[in-house]
């Protein structure tokens, strides 16, 4: 997809991108969830996969839900995909019926090699990007993603290093300096990059509290599951729009580790993807397969 986009001019020719970013957009389509137009415009330069999903009651077979809701769900996903096409993108789509939302999102992201996962929330025009760095993150992936999304525009990124306090082995200052160097190496002008560091014991909650300062947040998975925090106990705050949209940069599979463009190996953490099926591995989707019913019974 990337490089063959109808809106190829959205991508700055001066960028030096190592791995074209792929963004997975989970959307609860049967509940009427959509992607704001401003988010569509911001993400259009990347490869986008719209994942329409519907969570089923435990006793409901996925085959039954597929027969009942497939056409409606696909139509809703296609409407979202069309907004990316109108913005110059070339999105892919998937429709999934599942009993476990988080496992399904993780599985699809792994299968499709997603760079990041979007947790969507209402927002206006996107110009301020906040990147909290609180531990090991694939700096190369982060740089590819942010540089691609900000290239050619007036947007600004703040790289915010957060140490856990005294005794922490994480060097926040070094981390943000490295991230800034990689962004500049990708072609993002220095004037669009700000760095800062701080100390916080409750890092996730500090990020949520500061989120109203940014139009979108980009951050790594980290040791504490961001998905679990934002989709779990803080779900009400997210639903009420108390935080900005969040792009979660996925850790690369260590078996697929590659060298960064400056010759250094990207820092990554391993990710375990749980088997969702009752009797074995989930089936590999075919290239043109739009419907993927999880947990077959």
PDB file of C-alpha atoms in Angstrom:
ATOM      1  CA  UNK A   1       0.000   0.000   0.000  1.00  0.00           C
ATOM      2  CA  UNK A   2       2.549   2.597   1.143  1.00  0.00           C
ATOM      3  CA  UNK A   3       4.223   4.094  -1.893  1.00  0.00           C
ATOM      4  CA  UNK A   4       1.247   3.261  -4.136  1.00  0.00           C
ATOM      5  CA  UNK A   5      -1.203   5.656  -2.505  1.00  0.00           C
ATOM      6  CA  UNK A   6      -3.409   7.845  -4.680  1.00  0.00           C
ATOM      7  CA  UNK A   7      -2.421  10.641  -2.278  1.00  0.00           C
ATOM      8  CA  UNK A   8       1.306   9.932  -2.421  1.00  0.00           C
ATOM      9  CA  UNK A   9       1.984  13.663  -2.180  1.00  0.00           C
ATOM     10  CA  UNK A  10       0.848  13.487   1.462  1.00  0.00           C
ATOM     11  CA  UNK A  11       4.209  11.917   2.275  1.00  0.00           C
ATOM     12  CA  UNK A  12       7.196  14.286   2.370  1.00  0.00           C
ATOM     13  CA  UNK A  13       9.798  13.281  -0.203  1.00  0.00           C
ATOM     14  CA  UNK A  14      12.605  14.372   2.161  1.00  0.00           C
ATOM     15  CA  UNK A  15      11.722  11.754   4.782  1.00  0.00           C
ATOM     16  CA  UNK A  16      14.006   8.773   5.346  1.00  0.00           C
ATOM     17  CA  UNK A  17      11.539   6.154   6.574  1.00  0.00           C
ATOM     18  CA  UNK A  18      12.910   2.754   7.559  1.00  0.00           C
ATOM     19  CA  UNK A  19       9.582   0.974   8.097  1.00  0.00           C
ATOM     20  CA  UNK A  20       6.424   2.584   6.625  1.00  0.00           C
ATOM     21  CA  UNK A  21       3.999   2.739   9.554  1.00  0.00           C
ATOM     22  CA  UNK A  22       0.893   0.547   9.633  1.00  0.00           C
ATOM     23  CA  UNK A  23      -1.882   1.713  11.984  1.00  0.00           C
ATOM     24  CA  UNK A  24      -4.688  -0.544  13.205  1.00  0.00           C
ATOM     25  CA  UNK A  25      -7.965   1.254  13.947  1.00  0.00           C
ATOM     26  CA  UNK A  26     -10.303  -0.879  16.091  1.00  0.00           C
ATOM     27  CA  UNK A  27     -13.865   0.409  15.748  1.00  0.00           C
ATOM     28  CA  UNK A  28     -16.937  -0.939  17.540  1.00  0.00           C
ATOM     29  CA  UNK A  29     -19.013  -0.470  14.418  1.00  0.00           C
ATOM     30  CA  UNK A  30     -22.353  -1.896  15.547  1.00  0.00           C
ATOM     31  CA  UNK A  31     -22.343   0.569  18.443  1.00  0.00           C
ATOM     32  CA  UNK A  32     -22.031   3.487  16.047  1.00  0.00           C
ATOM     33  CA  UNK A  33     -18.377   4.313  16.807  1.00  0.00           C
ATOM     34  CA  UNK A  34     -16.620   6.310  14.084  1.00  0.00           C
ATOM     35  CA  UNK A  35     -13.248   7.977  13.503  1.00  0.00           C
ATOM     36  CA  UNK A  36     -13.242  11.818  13.698  1.00  0.00           C
ATOM     37  CA  UNK A  37     -12.452  13.563  10.408  1.00  0.00           C
ATOM     38  CA  UNK A  38      -9.473  15.314  11.995  1.00  0.00           C
ATOM     39  CA  UNK A  39      -7.990  11.959  12.995  1.00  0.00           C
ATOM     40  CA  UNK A  40      -8.590  10.597   9.489  1.00  0.00           C
ATOM     41  CA  UNK A  41      -6.695  13.532   7.980  1.00  0.00           C
ATOM     42  CA  UNK A  42      -3.833  13.139  10.455  1.00  0.00           C
ATOM     43  CA  UNK A  43      -3.434   9.378   9.896  1.00  0.00           C
ATOM     44  CA  UNK A  44      -3.941   9.426   6.106  1.00  0.00           C
ATOM     45  CA  UNK A  45      -0.197   9.438   5.238  1.00  0.00           C
ATOM     46  CA  UNK A  46       0.237   6.038   6.961  1.00  0.00           C
ATOM     47  CA  UNK A  47      -1.072   2.626   5.966  1.00  0.00           C
ATOM     48  CA  UNK A  48      -4.379   2.166   7.785  1.00  0.00           C
ATOM     49  CA  UNK A  49      -6.323  -0.992   8.617  1.00  0.00           C
ATOM     50  CA  UNK A  50      -9.897  -0.435   9.820  1.00  0.00           C
ATOM     51  CA  UNK A  51     -10.871  -3.270  12.160  1.00  0.00           C
ATOM     52  CA  UNK A  52     -14.606  -3.319  12.695  1.00  0.00           C
ATOM     53  CA  UNK A  53     -15.390  -5.502  15.703  1.00  0.00           C
ATOM     54  CA  UNK A  54     -18.395  -6.536  17.752  1.00  0.00           C
ATOM     55  CA  UNK A  55     -18.132  -8.177  21.170  1.00  0.00           C
ATOM     56  CA  UNK A  56     -20.580 -11.052  21.614  1.00  0.00           C
ATOM     57  CA  UNK A  57     -22.119 -12.505  24.752  1.00  0.00           C
ATOM     58  CA  UNK A  58     -20.234 -15.608  25.836  1.00  0.00           C
ATOM     59  CA  UNK A  59     -23.048 -17.931  24.796  1.00  0.00           C
ATOM     60  CA  UNK A  60     -23.505 -16.476  21.283  1.00  0.00           C
ATOM     61  CA  UNK A  61     -21.768 -18.453  18.489  1.00  0.00           C
ATOM     62  CA  UNK A  62     -19.698 -16.278  16.156  1.00  0.00           C
ATOM     63  CA  UNK A  63     -21.218 -17.996  13.103  1.00  0.00           C
ATOM     64  CA  UNK A  64     -24.675 -16.883  14.190  1.00  0.00           C
ATOM     65  CA  UNK A  65     -23.522 -13.293  14.680  1.00  0.00           C
ATOM     66  CA  UNK A  66     -21.782 -13.328  11.314  1.00  0.00           C
ATOM     67  CA  UNK A  67     -24.958 -14.379   9.518  1.00  0.00           C
ATOM     68  CA  UNK A  68     -26.997 -11.769  11.360  1.00  0.00           C
ATOM     69  CA  UNK A  69     -24.714  -8.735  11.389  1.00  0.00           C
ATOM     70  CA  UNK A  70     -22.001  -9.194   8.744  1.00  0.00           C
ATOM     71  CA  UNK A  71     -23.529  -6.965   6.049  1.00  0.00           C
ATOM     72  CA  UNK A  72     -24.332  -4.171   8.489  1.00  0.00           C
ATOM     73  CA  UNK A  73     -20.878  -4.275  10.054  1.00  0.00           C
ATOM     74  CA  UNK A  74     -19.094  -4.345   6.696  1.00  0.00           C
ATOM     75  CA  UNK A  75     -21.125  -1.391   5.447  1.00  0.00           C
ATOM     76  CA  UNK A  76     -20.136   0.641   8.512  1.00  0.00           C
ATOM     77  CA  UNK A  77     -16.458  -0.280   8.081  1.00  0.00           C
ATOM     78  CA  UNK A  78     -16.593   0.609   4.391  1.00  0.00           C
ATOM     79  CA  UNK A  79     -17.985   4.037   5.274  1.00  0.00           C
ATOM     80  CA  UNK A  80     -14.992   4.690   7.542  1.00  0.00           C
ATOM     81  CA  UNK A  81     -12.599   3.360   4.906  1.00  0.00           C
ATOM     82  CA  UNK A  82     -14.130   5.720   2.353  1.00  0.00           C
ATOM     83  CA  UNK A  83     -13.213   8.697   4.530  1.00  0.00           C
ATOM     84  CA  UNK A  84      -9.553   7.627   4.324  1.00  0.00           C
ATOM     85  CA  UNK A  85      -9.841   7.158   0.558  1.00  0.00           C
ATOM     86  CA  UNK A  86     -11.258  10.680   0.289  1.00  0.00           C
ATOM     87  CA  UNK A  87      -8.223  11.913   2.265  1.00  0.00           C
ATOM     88  CA  UNK A  88      -5.845  10.230  -0.196  1.00  0.00           C
ATOM     89  CA  UNK A  89      -5.301   6.934   1.613  1.00  0.00           C
ATOM     90  CA  UNK A  90      -5.673   3.308   0.626  1.00  0.00           C
ATOM     91  CA  UNK A  91      -7.050   1.529   3.705  1.00  0.00           C
ATOM     92  CA  UNK A  92      -7.618  -2.157   4.289  1.00  0.00           C
ATOM     93  CA  UNK A  93     -10.623  -3.444   6.239  1.00  0.00           C
ATOM     94  CA  UNK A  94     -11.436  -6.354   8.546  1.00  0.00           C
ATOM     95  CA  UNK A  95     -14.660  -7.311  10.317  1.00  0.00           C
ATOM     96  CA  UNK A  96     -14.445  -9.447  13.451  1.00  0.00           C
ATOM     97  CA  UNK A  97     -17.005 -10.963  15.802  1.00  0.00           C
ATOM     98  CA  UNK A  98     -15.366 -11.921  19.070  1.00  0.00           C
ATOM     99  CA  UNK A  99     -15.828 -12.838  22.714  1.00  0.00           C
ATOM    100  CA  UNK A 100     -12.615 -11.057  23.798  1.00  0.00           C
ATOM    101  CA  UNK A 101     -11.937  -7.580  22.426  1.00  0.00           C
ATOM    102  CA  UNK A 102      -8.401  -7.093  23.731  1.00  0.00           C
ATOM    103  CA  UNK A 103      -7.127 -10.493  22.612  1.00  0.00           C
ATOM    104  CA  UNK A 104      -8.675  -9.970  19.188  1.00  0.00           C
ATOM    105  CA  UNK A 105      -7.064  -6.556  18.738  1.00  0.00           C
ATOM    106  CA  UNK A 106      -3.674  -7.947  19.805  1.00  0.00           C
ATOM    107  CA  UNK A 107      -4.006 -10.957  17.498  1.00  0.00           C
ATOM    108  CA  UNK A 108      -5.024  -8.961  14.428  1.00  0.00           C
ATOM    109  CA  UNK A 109      -2.291  -6.403  15.076  1.00  0.00           C
ATOM    110  CA  UNK A 110       0.298  -9.177  15.228  1.00  0.00           C
ATOM    111  CA  UNK A 111      -1.002 -10.941  12.113  1.00  0.00           C
ATOM    112  CA  UNK A 112      -0.995  -7.748  10.058  1.00  0.00           C
ATOM    113  CA  UNK A 113       2.278  -6.365  11.410  1.00  0.00           C
ATOM    114  CA  UNK A 114       0.731  -3.190  12.806  1.00  0.00           C
ATOM    115  CA  UNK A 115       3.155  -0.520  13.970  1.00  0.00           C
ATOM    116  CA  UNK A 116       0.581   1.100  16.241  1.00  0.00           C
ATOM    117  CA  UNK A 117      -2.992   0.746  17.481  1.00  0.00           C
ATOM    118  CA  UNK A 118      -5.328   3.730  17.732  1.00  0.00           C
ATOM    119  CA  UNK A 119      -7.507   4.273  20.798  1.00  0.00           C
ATOM    120  CA  UNK A 120      -9.861   6.841  19.340  1.00  0.00           C
ATOM    121  CA  UNK A 121     -11.370   9.790  21.196  1.00  0.00           C
ATOM    122  CA  UNK A 122     -12.900  13.076  20.056  1.00  0.00           C
ATOM    123  CA  UNK A 123     -10.399  15.764  19.096  1.00  0.00           C
ATOM    124  CA  UNK A 124     -10.116  18.898  17.035  1.00  0.00           C
ATOM    125  CA  UNK A 125      -7.382  19.774  14.564  1.00  0.00           C
ATOM    126  CA  UNK A 126      -4.241  17.798  15.382  1.00  0.00           C
ATOM    127  CA  UNK A 127      -1.074  19.852  15.681  1.00  0.00           C
ATOM    128  CA  UNK A 128       0.330  19.019  19.132  1.00  0.00           C
ATOM    129  CA  UNK A 129       1.660  15.471  19.561  1.00  0.00           C
ATOM    130  CA  UNK A 130       2.714  14.298  23.023  1.00  0.00           C
ATOM    131  CA  UNK A 131       5.115  11.330  23.191  1.00  0.00           C
ATOM    132  CA  UNK A 132       5.577  10.068  26.769  1.00  0.00           C
ATOM    133  CA  UNK A 133       8.615   7.773  27.003  1.00  0.00           C
ATOM    134  CA  UNK A 134       8.618   5.793  30.237  1.00  0.00           C
ATOM    135  CA  UNK A 135      10.813   2.800  29.430  1.00  0.00           C
ATOM    136  CA  UNK A 136      12.039   0.620  26.621  1.00  0.00           C
ATOM    137  CA  UNK A 137      10.397   1.446  23.288  1.00  0.00           C
ATOM    138  CA  UNK A 138      11.220   0.708  19.672  1.00  0.00           C
ATOM    139  CA  UNK A 139      12.649   4.141  18.919  1.00  0.00           C
ATOM    140  CA  UNK A 140      12.940   3.383  15.210  1.00  0.00           C
ATOM    141  CA  UNK A 141       9.243   2.545  14.914  1.00  0.00           C
ATOM    142  CA  UNK A 142       8.342   5.600  16.959  1.00  0.00           C
ATOM    143  CA  UNK A 143      10.432   7.851  14.705  1.00  0.00           C
ATOM    144  CA  UNK A 144       9.006   6.351  11.507  1.00  0.00           C
ATOM    145  CA  UNK A 145       5.452   6.839  12.777  1.00  0.00           C
ATOM    146  CA  UNK A 146       5.755  10.385  14.106  1.00  0.00           C
ATOM    147  CA  UNK A 147       7.875  11.639  11.191  1.00  0.00           C
ATOM    148  CA  UNK A 148       5.417  10.224   8.651  1.00  0.00           C
ATOM    149  CA  UNK A 149       2.407  11.803  10.365  1.00  0.00           C
ATOM    150  CA  UNK A 150       3.995  15.239  10.923  1.00  0.00           C
ATOM    151  CA  UNK A 151       5.985  15.588   7.697  1.00  0.00           C
ATOM    152  CA  UNK A 152       5.184  18.568   5.536  1.00  0.00           C
ATOM    153  CA  UNK A 153       2.948  20.211   8.115  1.00  0.00           C
ATOM    154  CA  UNK A 154       3.154  22.671  10.980  1.00  0.00           C
ATOM    155  CA  UNK A 155       2.655  20.059  13.688  1.00  0.00           C
ATOM    156  CA  UNK A 156       4.860  19.853  16.765  1.00  0.00           C
ATOM    157  CA  UNK A 157       5.962  16.893  18.889  1.00  0.00           C
ATOM    158  CA  UNK A 158       6.952  16.936  22.559  1.00  0.00           C
ATOM    159  CA  UNK A 159       9.144  14.018  23.631  1.00  0.00           C
ATOM    160  CA  UNK A 160       8.453  13.623  27.359  1.00  0.00           C
ATOM    161  CA  UNK A 161      10.796  11.333  29.282  1.00  0.00           C
ATOM    162  CA  UNK A 162       9.276  10.055  32.537  1.00  0.00           C
ATOM    163  CA  UNK A 163      11.503   8.415  35.153  1.00  0.00           C
ATOM    164  CA  UNK A 164       9.935   6.425  37.987  1.00  0.00           C
ATOM    165  CA  UNK A 165      11.909   8.184  40.726  1.00  0.00           C
ATOM    166  CA  UNK A 166      15.042   7.516  42.739  1.00  0.00           C
ATOM    167  CA  UNK A 167      16.650   4.192  41.992  1.00  0.00           C
ATOM    168  CA  UNK A 168      15.074   3.935  38.552  1.00  0.00           C
ATOM    169  CA  UNK A 169      17.397   2.435  35.941  1.00  0.00           C
ATOM    170  CA  UNK A 170      15.603   4.258  33.139  1.00  0.00           C
ATOM    171  CA  UNK A 171      17.580   7.248  31.831  1.00  0.00           C
ATOM    172  CA  UNK A 172      14.775   9.533  30.688  1.00  0.00           C
ATOM    173  CA  UNK A 173      17.083  12.258  29.384  1.00  0.00           C
ATOM    174  CA  UNK A 174      19.068   9.836  27.242  1.00  0.00           C
ATOM    175  CA  UNK A 175      15.845   8.267  25.949  1.00  0.00           C
ATOM    176  CA  UNK A 176      14.332  11.526  24.728  1.00  0.00           C
ATOM    177  CA  UNK A 177      17.643  12.650  23.238  1.00  0.00           C
ATOM    178  CA  UNK A 178      17.859   9.396  21.276  1.00  0.00           C
ATOM    179  CA  UNK A 179      14.257   9.732  20.087  1.00  0.00           C
ATOM    180  CA  UNK A 180      14.870  13.332  18.992  1.00  0.00           C
ATOM    181  CA  UNK A 181      18.000  12.275  17.109  1.00  0.00           C
ATOM    182  CA  UNK A 182      16.084   9.556  15.279  1.00  0.00           C
ATOM    183  CA  UNK A 183      13.298  11.970  14.346  1.00  0.00           C
ATOM    184  CA  UNK A 184      15.793  14.442  12.951  1.00  0.00           C
ATOM    185  CA  UNK A 185      17.466  11.578  11.121  1.00  0.00           C
ATOM    186  CA  UNK A 186      14.127  10.712   9.517  1.00  0.00           C
ATOM    187  CA  UNK A 187      13.903  14.255   8.165  1.00  0.00           C
ATOM    188  CA  UNK A 188      11.664  15.987  10.709  1.00  0.00           C
ATOM    189  CA  UNK A 189      12.915  19.566  11.259  1.00  0.00           C
ATOM    190  CA  UNK A 190      14.426  20.282  14.676  1.00  0.00           C
ATOM    191  CA  UNK A 191      12.063  23.213  15.241  1.00  0.00           C
ATOM    192  CA  UNK A 192       9.146  20.773  15.295  1.00  0.00           C
ATOM    193  CA  UNK A 193      10.672  18.789  18.168  1.00  0.00           C
ATOM    194  CA  UNK A 194      10.753  19.637  21.908  1.00  0.00           C
ATOM    195  CA  UNK A 195      12.242  17.454  24.644  1.00  0.00           C
ATOM    196  CA  UNK A 196      11.598  17.436  28.388  1.00  0.00           C
ATOM    197  CA  UNK A 197      11.950  15.080  31.343  1.00  0.00           C
ATOM    198  CA  UNK A 198      10.213  14.607  34.661  1.00  0.00           C
ATOM    199  CA  UNK A 199       9.854  12.149  37.537  1.00  0.00           C
ATOM    200  CA  UNK A 200       6.547  10.472  38.379  1.00  0.00           C
ATOM    201  CA  UNK A 201       5.636   7.412  40.396  1.00  0.00           C
ATOM    202  CA  UNK A 202       2.203   7.007  38.803  1.00  0.00           C
ATOM    203  CA  UNK A 203       3.285   7.411  35.198  1.00  0.00           C
ATOM    204  CA  UNK A 204       0.109   6.230  33.453  1.00  0.00           C
ATOM    205  CA  UNK A 205      -2.110   8.482  35.540  1.00  0.00           C
ATOM    206  CA  UNK A 206       0.203  11.457  34.993  1.00  0.00           C
ATOM    207  CA  UNK A 207      -0.063  10.886  31.240  1.00  0.00           C
ATOM    208  CA  UNK A 208      -3.858  10.738  31.421  1.00  0.00           C
ATOM    209  CA  UNK A 209      -3.946  13.920  33.532  1.00  0.00           C
ATOM    210  CA  UNK A 210      -1.756  15.773  31.034  1.00  0.00           C
ATOM    211  CA  UNK A 211      -3.530  14.487  27.949  1.00  0.00           C
ATOM    212  CA  UNK A 212      -5.699  17.582  27.604  1.00  0.00           C
ATOM    213  CA  UNK A 213      -2.552  19.492  26.612  1.00  0.00           C
ATOM    214  CA  UNK A 214      -2.146  17.392  23.461  1.00  0.00           C
ATOM    215  CA  UNK A 215      -4.227  16.712  20.375  1.00  0.00           C
ATOM    216  CA  UNK A 216      -2.965  13.126  20.213  1.00  0.00           C
ATOM    217  CA  UNK A 217      -0.668  10.936  22.337  1.00  0.00           C
ATOM    218  CA  UNK A 218       1.876   8.499  20.907  1.00  0.00           C
ATOM    219  CA  UNK A 219       3.500   6.034  23.297  1.00  0.00           C
ATOM    220  CA  UNK A 220       4.841   2.528  23.715  1.00  0.00           C
ATOM    221  CA  UNK A 221       3.174  -0.460  25.321  1.00  0.00           C
ATOM    222  CA  UNK A 222       5.521  -0.527  28.313  1.00  0.00           C
ATOM    223  CA  UNK A 223       5.574  -2.944  31.215  1.00  0.00           C
ATOM    224  CA  UNK A 224       2.081  -1.967  32.370  1.00  0.00           C
ATOM    225  CA  UNK A 225      -0.517  -2.680  29.708  1.00  0.00           C
ATOM    226  CA  UNK A 226      -1.742   0.640  28.361  1.00  0.00           C
ATOM    227  CA  UNK A 227      -4.626  -1.110  26.638  1.00  0.00           C
ATOM    228  CA  UNK A 228      -5.705  -2.640  29.943  1.00  0.00           C
ATOM    229  CA  UNK A 229      -5.547   0.745  31.694  1.00  0.00           C
ATOM    230  CA  UNK A 230      -7.369   2.757  29.050  1.00  0.00           C
ATOM    231  CA  UNK A 231      -9.921   0.108  28.114  1.00  0.00           C
ATOM    232  CA  UNK A 232     -10.402  -1.033  31.700  1.00  0.00           C
ATOM    233  CA  UNK A 233     -10.660   1.063  34.829  1.00  0.00           C
ATOM    234  CA  UNK A 234     -10.281   4.396  32.985  1.00  0.00           C
ATOM    235  CA  UNK A 235     -12.801   3.508  30.279  1.00  0.00           C
ATOM    236  CA  UNK A 236     -15.369   5.966  31.620  1.00  0.00           C
ATOM    237  CA  UNK A 237     -12.894   8.859  31.451  1.00  0.00           C
ATOM    238  CA  UNK A 238     -11.933   7.869  27.923  1.00  0.00           C
ATOM    239  CA  UNK A 239     -15.572   7.619  26.823  1.00  0.00           C
ATOM    240  CA  UNK A 240     -16.275  11.086  28.219  1.00  0.00           C
ATOM    241  CA  UNK A 241     -13.444  12.515  26.160  1.00  0.00           C
ATOM    242  CA  UNK A 242     -11.189  13.319  29.129  1.00  0.00           C
ATOM    243  CA  UNK A 243      -8.120  12.197  27.185  1.00  0.00           C
ATOM    244  CA  UNK A 244      -6.896  12.700  23.651  1.00  0.00           C
ATOM    245  CA  UNK A 245      -6.699   9.892  21.086  1.00  0.00           C
ATOM    246  CA  UNK A 246      -3.813   7.534  21.817  1.00  0.00           C
ATOM    247  CA  UNK A 247      -1.546   5.744  19.339  1.00  0.00           C
ATOM    248  CA  UNK A 248       0.073   2.773  21.078  1.00  0.00           C
ATOM    249  CA  UNK A 249       3.359   1.842  19.383  1.00  0.00           C
ATOM    250  CA  UNK A 250       3.622  -1.946  19.429  1.00  0.00           C
ATOM    251  CA  UNK A 251       6.767  -3.776  20.435  1.00  0.00           C
ATOM    252  CA  UNK A 252       8.331  -5.594  17.534  1.00  0.00           C
ATOM    253  CA  UNK A 253       8.524  -9.381  17.538  1.00  0.00           C
ATOM    254  CA  UNK A 254      12.137 -10.107  18.619  1.00  0.00           C
ATOM    255  CA  UNK A 255      12.376 -12.745  15.860  1.00  0.00           C
ATOM    256  CA  UNK A 256      11.710  -9.996  13.321  1.00  0.00           C
ATOM    257  CA  UNK A 257      14.153  -7.513  14.837  1.00  0.00           C
ATOM    258  CA  UNK A 258      15.856  -5.336  12.243  1.00  0.00           C
ATOM    259  CA  UNK A 259      18.586  -2.730  12.284  1.00  0.00           C
ATOM    260  CA  UNK A 260      17.650   0.923  12.390  1.00  0.00           C
ATOM    261  CA  UNK A 261      18.630   3.150   9.495  1.00  0.00           C
ATOM    262  CA  UNK A 262      21.624   4.509  11.419  1.00  0.00           C
ATOM    263  CA  UNK A 263      22.989   1.008  11.970  1.00  0.00           C
ATOM    264  CA  UNK A 264      21.748   0.536  15.536  1.00  0.00           C
ATOM    265  CA  UNK A 265      19.370  -2.230  16.518  1.00  0.00           C
ATOM    266  CA  UNK A 266      15.986  -1.010  17.680  1.00  0.00           C
ATOM    267  CA  UNK A 267      15.143  -1.426  21.370  1.00  0.00           C
ATOM    268  CA  UNK A 268      12.153  -3.717  21.701  1.00  0.00           C
ATOM    269  CA  UNK A 269      10.252  -5.740  24.276  1.00  0.00           C
ATOM    270  CA  UNK A 270       8.765  -9.127  23.536  1.00  0.00           C
ATOM    271  CA  UNK A 271       5.004  -9.452  23.151  1.00  0.00           C
ATOM    272  CA  UNK A 272       2.957 -12.552  23.887  1.00  0.00           C
ATOM    273  CA  UNK A 273      -0.147 -13.011  21.749  1.00  0.00           C
ATOM    274  CA  UNK A 274      -2.631 -15.370  23.346  1.00  0.00           C
ATOM    275  CA  UNK A 275      -4.456 -18.045  21.382  1.00  0.00           C
ATOM    276  CA  UNK A 276      -8.118 -17.064  21.154  1.00  0.00           C
ATOM    277  CA  UNK A 277      -9.586 -20.227  19.749  1.00  0.00           C
ATOM    278  CA  UNK A 278     -10.921 -23.012  21.881  1.00  0.00           C
ATOM    279  CA  UNK A 279      -9.064 -25.766  20.105  1.00  0.00           C
ATOM    280  CA  UNK A 280      -5.932 -24.310  18.541  1.00  0.00           C
ATOM    281  CA  UNK A 281      -4.369 -21.476  16.614  1.00  0.00           C
ATOM    282  CA  UNK A 282      -6.532 -18.849  15.003  1.00  0.00           C
ATOM    283  CA  UNK A 283      -6.743 -19.216  11.226  1.00  0.00           C
ATOM    284  CA  UNK A 284      -4.541 -16.975   9.096  1.00  0.00           C
ATOM    285  CA  UNK A 285      -6.683 -14.442   7.202  1.00  0.00           C
ATOM    286  CA  UNK A 286      -6.529 -14.510   3.422  1.00  0.00           C
ATOM    287  CA  UNK A 287      -5.426 -11.316   1.634  1.00  0.00           C
ATOM    288  CA  UNK A 288      -8.952 -10.477   0.478  1.00  0.00           C
ATOM    289  CA  UNK A 289     -10.760 -11.819   3.523  1.00  0.00           C
ATOM    290  CA  UNK A 290     -12.800  -9.077   5.167  1.00  0.00           C
ATOM    291  CA  UNK A 291     -14.763 -11.181   7.628  1.00  0.00           C
ATOM    292  CA  UNK A 292     -12.924 -13.005  10.400  1.00  0.00           C
ATOM    293  CA  UNK A 293     -15.155 -14.680  12.996  1.00  0.00           C
ATOM    294  CA  UNK A 294     -13.199 -15.399  16.180  1.00  0.00           C
ATOM    295  CA  UNK A 295     -13.779 -18.194  18.635  1.00  0.00           C
ATOM    296  CA  UNK A 296     -15.531 -20.601  16.257  1.00  0.00           C
ATOM    297  CA  UNK A 297     -17.684 -23.124  18.020  1.00  0.00           C
TER     298      UNK A 297
END
